[in-house]
Amino acid sequence: MKYIIKTLSNLGVIGSLRLLFSLILSKICFPTARIVRYPFYIRKEGKLSIGFGFSANAGLVLDVFGKDSQLIIGDNVMANYRLHIGAAKYVKIGSNTLFGSDCTVMDHSHGGYKGESHSDPSIAPVKRELVSSPIIIGNNCWFGDRVFITPGVTIGDGVVVGAGSIVTKDLPTNCLAVGVPAKIVKKFSYLTKHWEVCINN
């Protein structure tokens, strides 16, 4: 109780009212969440499952469109400002994962540009067929600010991705990746208990 009173006094009257409004709205819209700050946008045409203790700062966007689409968020997932998750097929985010500000997780694109699917550039992008591929993110991952995770990517447990990176390929467990596209630069060694530089990269 002392902590709550101290927090409210630090926020001032306007800040306290905003926090209380977000708490009440969170419990109505996200019964299992810790807090989701307003404003947020939710489109739920398919299945949306949010674990216990979820929290997100202002600007959260969850797009779950199409009756067969699924977005599954584990327990104690935390997001800073403006996390955008788009699930046209399947997105799963493991427990205890942390997102910095302005991160995007998108399992689809307007049109296809590789493999068997190639879209005609003379067709307006908005009219091209949505091409989607599942995204699976493990537990205990940390994504810095402005990370973009592209369709079809699987990310193992304990992965760290540096700010501004674009993840275009699978990342194995307990690695640190940075860049555009993201490349592995370190792996955690349980033998030395250190993040060790990858010689091959």
PDB file of C-alpha atoms in Angstrom, residues 63-201:
ATOM      1  CA  ASP A  63      -4.033  -7.442 -34.814  1.00  0.00           C
ATOM      2  CA  VAL A  64      -5.467 -10.965 -34.892  1.00  0.00           C
ATOM      3  CA  PHE A  65      -7.334 -11.125 -38.164  1.00  0.00           C
ATOM      4  CA  GLY A  66      -8.966 -14.026 -39.930  1.00  0.00           C
ATOM      5  CA  LYS A  67     -11.053 -16.616 -38.050  1.00  0.00           C
ATOM      6  CA  ASP A  68      -8.215 -19.175 -38.170  1.00  0.00           C
ATOM      7  CA  SER A  69      -5.500 -16.845 -36.860  1.00  0.00           C
ATOM      8  CA  GLN A  70      -3.912 -17.271 -33.422  1.00  0.00           C
ATOM      9  CA  LEU A  71      -1.894 -15.020 -31.116  1.00  0.00           C
ATOM     10  CA  ILE A  72      -0.654 -16.672 -27.937  1.00  0.00           C
ATOM     11  CA  ILE A  73       1.212 -14.602 -25.334  1.00  0.00           C
ATOM     12  CA  GLY A  74       2.802 -16.356 -22.344  1.00  0.00           C
ATOM     13  CA  ASP A  75       2.979 -15.291 -18.703  1.00  0.00           C
ATOM     14  CA  ASN A  76       4.745 -12.143 -17.471  1.00  0.00           C
ATOM     15  CA  VAL A  77       5.437 -10.735 -20.942  1.00  0.00           C
ATOM     16  CA  MET A  78       6.306  -7.033 -20.754  1.00  0.00           C
ATOM     17  CA  ALA A  79       6.288  -4.413 -23.509  1.00  0.00           C
ATOM     18  CA  ASN A  80       7.340  -0.789 -23.517  1.00  0.00           C
ATOM     19  CA  TYR A  81       5.709   1.805 -25.791  1.00  0.00           C
ATOM     20  CA  ARG A  82       4.040   0.916 -29.113  1.00  0.00           C
ATOM     21  CA  LEU A  83       4.443  -2.844 -29.442  1.00  0.00           C
ATOM     22  CA  HIS A  84       2.679  -4.018 -32.636  1.00  0.00           C
ATOM     23  CA  ILE A  85       1.895  -7.695 -33.147  1.00  0.00           C
ATOM     24  CA  GLY A  86       0.150  -8.785 -36.342  1.00  0.00           C
ATOM     25  CA  ALA A  87      -1.098 -12.379 -36.576  1.00  0.00           C
ATOM     26  CA  ALA A  88      -2.732 -13.492 -39.795  1.00  0.00           C
ATOM     27  CA  LYS A  89      -1.771 -17.104 -39.138  1.00  0.00           C
ATOM     28  CA  TYR A  90       0.096 -17.941 -35.909  1.00  0.00           C
ATOM     29  CA  VAL A  91       2.265 -16.017 -33.460  1.00  0.00           C
ATOM     30  CA  LYS A  92       3.414 -17.442 -30.124  1.00  0.00           C
ATOM     31  CA  ILE A  93       5.428 -15.432 -27.597  1.00  0.00           C
ATOM     32  CA  GLY A  94       7.016 -17.271 -24.680  1.00  0.00           C
ATOM     33  CA  SER A  95       6.807 -16.326 -21.024  1.00  0.00           C
ATOM     34  CA  ASN A  96       8.992 -13.651 -19.390  1.00  0.00           C
ATOM     35  CA  THR A  97       9.815 -12.027 -22.720  1.00  0.00           C
ATOM     36  CA  LEU A  98      10.597  -8.296 -22.729  1.00  0.00           C
ATOM     37  CA  PHE A  99      10.070  -5.870 -25.617  1.00  0.00           C
ATOM     38  CA  GLY A 100      11.598  -2.386 -25.852  1.00  0.00           C
ATOM     39  CA  SER A 101       9.714   0.481 -27.489  1.00  0.00           C
ATOM     40  CA  ASP A 102       8.530   0.430 -31.118  1.00  0.00           C
ATOM     41  CA  CYS A 103       8.949  -3.316 -31.691  1.00  0.00           C
ATOM     42  CA  THR A 104       7.024  -5.159 -34.395  1.00  0.00           C
ATOM     43  CA  VAL A 105       6.182  -8.855 -34.716  1.00  0.00           C
ATOM     44  CA  MET A 106       4.499  -9.532 -38.067  1.00  0.00           C
ATOM     45  CA  ASP A 107       3.730 -13.004 -39.466  1.00  0.00           C
ATOM     46  CA  HIS A 108       2.519 -11.765 -42.858  1.00  0.00           C
ATOM     47  CA  SER A 109       3.148  -9.421 -45.763  1.00  0.00           C
ATOM     48  CA  HIS A 110       1.134  -7.954 -48.617  1.00  0.00           C
ATOM     49  CA  GLY A 111       2.172 -10.303 -51.389  1.00  0.00           C
ATOM     50  CA  GLY A 112       4.922 -12.886 -51.780  1.00  0.00           C
ATOM     51  CA  TYR A 113       8.486 -12.180 -52.862  1.00  0.00           C
ATOM     52  CA  LYS A 114      10.327 -15.509 -52.530  1.00  0.00           C
ATOM     53  CA  GLY A 115       9.869 -19.275 -52.804  1.00  0.00           C
ATOM     54  CA  GLU A 116       6.684 -20.306 -54.614  1.00  0.00           C
ATOM     55  CA  SER A 117       4.877 -17.000 -54.082  1.00  0.00           C
ATOM     56  CA  HIS A 118       5.729 -14.033 -56.300  1.00  0.00           C
ATOM     57  CA  SER A 119       3.410 -11.028 -56.486  1.00  0.00           C
ATOM     58  CA  ASP A 120       2.833  -8.890 -59.558  1.00  0.00           C
ATOM     59  CA  PRO A 121       4.230  -5.387 -58.849  1.00  0.00           C
ATOM     60  CA  SER A 122       1.598  -3.841 -61.145  1.00  0.00           C
ATOM     61  CA  ILE A 123      -1.053  -4.765 -58.545  1.00  0.00           C
ATOM     62  CA  ALA A 124      -1.533  -2.271 -55.709  1.00  0.00           C
ATOM     63  CA  PRO A 125       0.118  -3.666 -52.529  1.00  0.00           C
ATOM     64  CA  VAL A 126      -3.119  -3.427 -50.555  1.00  0.00           C
ATOM     65  CA  LYS A 127      -4.821  -5.700 -53.127  1.00  0.00           C
ATOM     66  CA  ARG A 128      -2.115  -8.371 -53.098  1.00  0.00           C
ATOM     67  CA  GLU A 129      -2.811 -11.639 -51.304  1.00  0.00           C
ATOM     68  CA  LEU A 130      -1.656 -11.789 -47.681  1.00  0.00           C
ATOM     69  CA  VAL A 131       1.177 -14.282 -47.386  1.00  0.00           C
ATOM     70  CA  SER A 132       1.836 -15.493 -43.846  1.00  0.00           C
ATOM     71  CA  SER A 133       4.169 -17.841 -42.019  1.00  0.00           C
ATOM     72  CA  PRO A 134       4.169 -18.632 -38.269  1.00  0.00           C
ATOM     73  CA  ILE A 135       6.401 -16.881 -35.737  1.00  0.00           C
ATOM     74  CA  ILE A 136       7.466 -18.657 -32.545  1.00  0.00           C
ATOM     75  CA  ILE A 137       9.388 -16.829 -29.811  1.00  0.00           C
ATOM     76  CA  GLY A 138      10.777 -18.701 -26.808  1.00  0.00           C
ATOM     77  CA  ASN A 139      10.859 -17.859 -23.111  1.00  0.00           C
ATOM     78  CA  ASN A 140      13.078 -15.244 -21.424  1.00  0.00           C
ATOM     79  CA  CYS A 141      13.860 -13.323 -24.614  1.00  0.00           C
ATOM     80  CA  TRP A 142      14.750  -9.631 -24.698  1.00  0.00           C
ATOM     81  CA  PHE A 143      14.230  -7.401 -27.732  1.00  0.00           C
ATOM     82  CA  GLY A 144      15.712  -3.894 -27.709  1.00  0.00           C
ATOM     83  CA  ASP A 145      13.956  -0.831 -29.122  1.00  0.00           C
ATOM     84  CA  ARG A 146      12.779  -0.905 -32.767  1.00  0.00           C
ATOM     85  CA  VAL A 147      13.328  -4.635 -33.341  1.00  0.00           C
ATOM     86  CA  PHE A 148      11.331  -6.078 -36.257  1.00  0.00           C
ATOM     87  CA  ILE A 149      10.593  -9.826 -36.379  1.00  0.00           C
ATOM     88  CA  THR A 150       9.614 -11.037 -39.846  1.00  0.00           C
ATOM     89  CA  PRO A 151       7.323 -13.899 -40.953  1.00  0.00           C
ATOM     90  CA  GLY A 152       8.430 -17.502 -40.520  1.00  0.00           C
ATOM     91  CA  VAL A 153      11.022 -16.889 -37.799  1.00  0.00           C
ATOM     92  CA  THR A 154      11.570 -19.178 -34.800  1.00  0.00           C
ATOM     93  CA  ILE A 155      13.520 -17.726 -31.867  1.00  0.00           C
ATOM     94  CA  GLY A 156      14.819 -19.951 -29.079  1.00  0.00           C
ATOM     95  CA  ASP A 157      14.750 -19.385 -25.316  1.00  0.00           C
ATOM     96  CA  GLY A 158      17.014 -16.766 -23.748  1.00  0.00           C
ATOM     97  CA  VAL A 159      17.708 -14.823 -26.955  1.00  0.00           C
ATOM     98  CA  VAL A 160      18.742 -11.144 -26.882  1.00  0.00           C
ATOM     99  CA  VAL A 161      18.269  -8.991 -30.000  1.00  0.00           C
ATOM    100  CA  GLY A 162      19.914  -5.559 -30.122  1.00  0.00           C
ATOM    101  CA  ALA A 163      18.095  -2.301 -30.828  1.00  0.00           C
ATOM    102  CA  GLY A 164      17.179  -1.558 -34.437  1.00  0.00           C
ATOM    103  CA  SER A 165      17.705  -5.132 -35.632  1.00  0.00           C
ATOM    104  CA  ILE A 166      15.560  -6.963 -38.187  1.00  0.00           C
ATOM    105  CA  VAL A 167      15.228 -10.694 -37.542  1.00  0.00           C
ATOM    106  CA  THR A 168      14.841 -12.538 -40.860  1.00  0.00           C
ATOM    107  CA  LYS A 169      16.140 -16.001 -39.897  1.00  0.00           C
ATOM    108  CA  ASP A 170      15.785 -18.428 -36.999  1.00  0.00           C
ATOM    109  CA  LEU A 171      17.862 -17.746 -33.893  1.00  0.00           C
ATOM    110  CA  PRO A 172      18.983 -20.606 -31.617  1.00  0.00           C
ATOM    111  CA  THR A 173      18.664 -20.659 -27.851  1.00  0.00           C
ATOM    112  CA  ASN A 174      20.819 -18.354 -25.680  1.00  0.00           C
ATOM    113  CA  CYS A 175      22.370 -16.190 -28.376  1.00  0.00           C
ATOM    114  CA  LEU A 176      22.776 -12.433 -28.864  1.00  0.00           C
ATOM    115  CA  ALA A 177      22.043 -11.081 -32.339  1.00  0.00           C
ATOM    116  CA  VAL A 178      22.311  -7.590 -33.839  1.00  0.00           C
ATOM    117  CA  GLY A 179      22.061  -5.865 -37.191  1.00  0.00           C
ATOM    118  CA  VAL A 180      20.061  -5.682 -40.410  1.00  0.00           C
ATOM    119  CA  PRO A 181      19.571  -8.522 -40.991  1.00  0.00           C
ATOM    120  CA  ALA A 182      20.259  -9.732 -37.455  1.00  0.00           C
ATOM    121  CA  LYS A 183      23.351 -11.921 -37.087  1.00  0.00           C
ATOM    122  CA  ILE A 184      24.556 -13.847 -34.066  1.00  0.00           C
ATOM    123  CA  VAL A 185      27.522 -12.141 -32.398  1.00  0.00           C
ATOM    124  CA  LYS A 186      27.593 -13.898 -29.015  1.00  0.00           C
ATOM    125  CA  LYS A 187      26.415 -17.102 -27.367  1.00  0.00           C
ATOM    126  CA  PHE A 188      26.022 -17.779 -23.676  1.00  0.00           C
ATOM    127  CA  SER A 189      28.326 -20.456 -22.267  1.00  0.00           C
ATOM    128  CA  TYR A 190      27.054 -22.349 -19.246  1.00  0.00           C
ATOM    129  CA  LEU A 191      30.620 -23.571 -18.752  1.00  0.00           C
ATOM    130  CA  THR A 192      32.135 -20.091 -18.277  1.00  0.00           C
ATOM    131  CA  LYS A 193      28.881 -18.284 -17.372  1.00  0.00           C
ATOM    132  CA  HIS A 194      29.774 -15.589 -19.949  1.00  0.00           C
ATOM    133  CA  TRP A 195      28.395 -14.315 -23.250  1.00  0.00           C
ATOM    134  CA  GLU A 196      31.205 -15.335 -25.593  1.00  0.00           C
ATOM    135  CA  VAL A 197      31.962 -13.825 -28.997  1.00  0.00           C
ATOM    136  CA  CYS A 198      31.203 -16.079 -31.959  1.00  0.00           C
ATOM    137  CA  ILE A 199      34.424 -16.546 -33.958  1.00  0.00           C
ATOM    138  CA  ASN A 200      32.642 -17.525 -37.171  1.00  0.00           C
ATOM    139  CA  ASN A 201      30.609 -14.265 -37.391  1.00  0.00           C
TER     140      ASN A 201
END
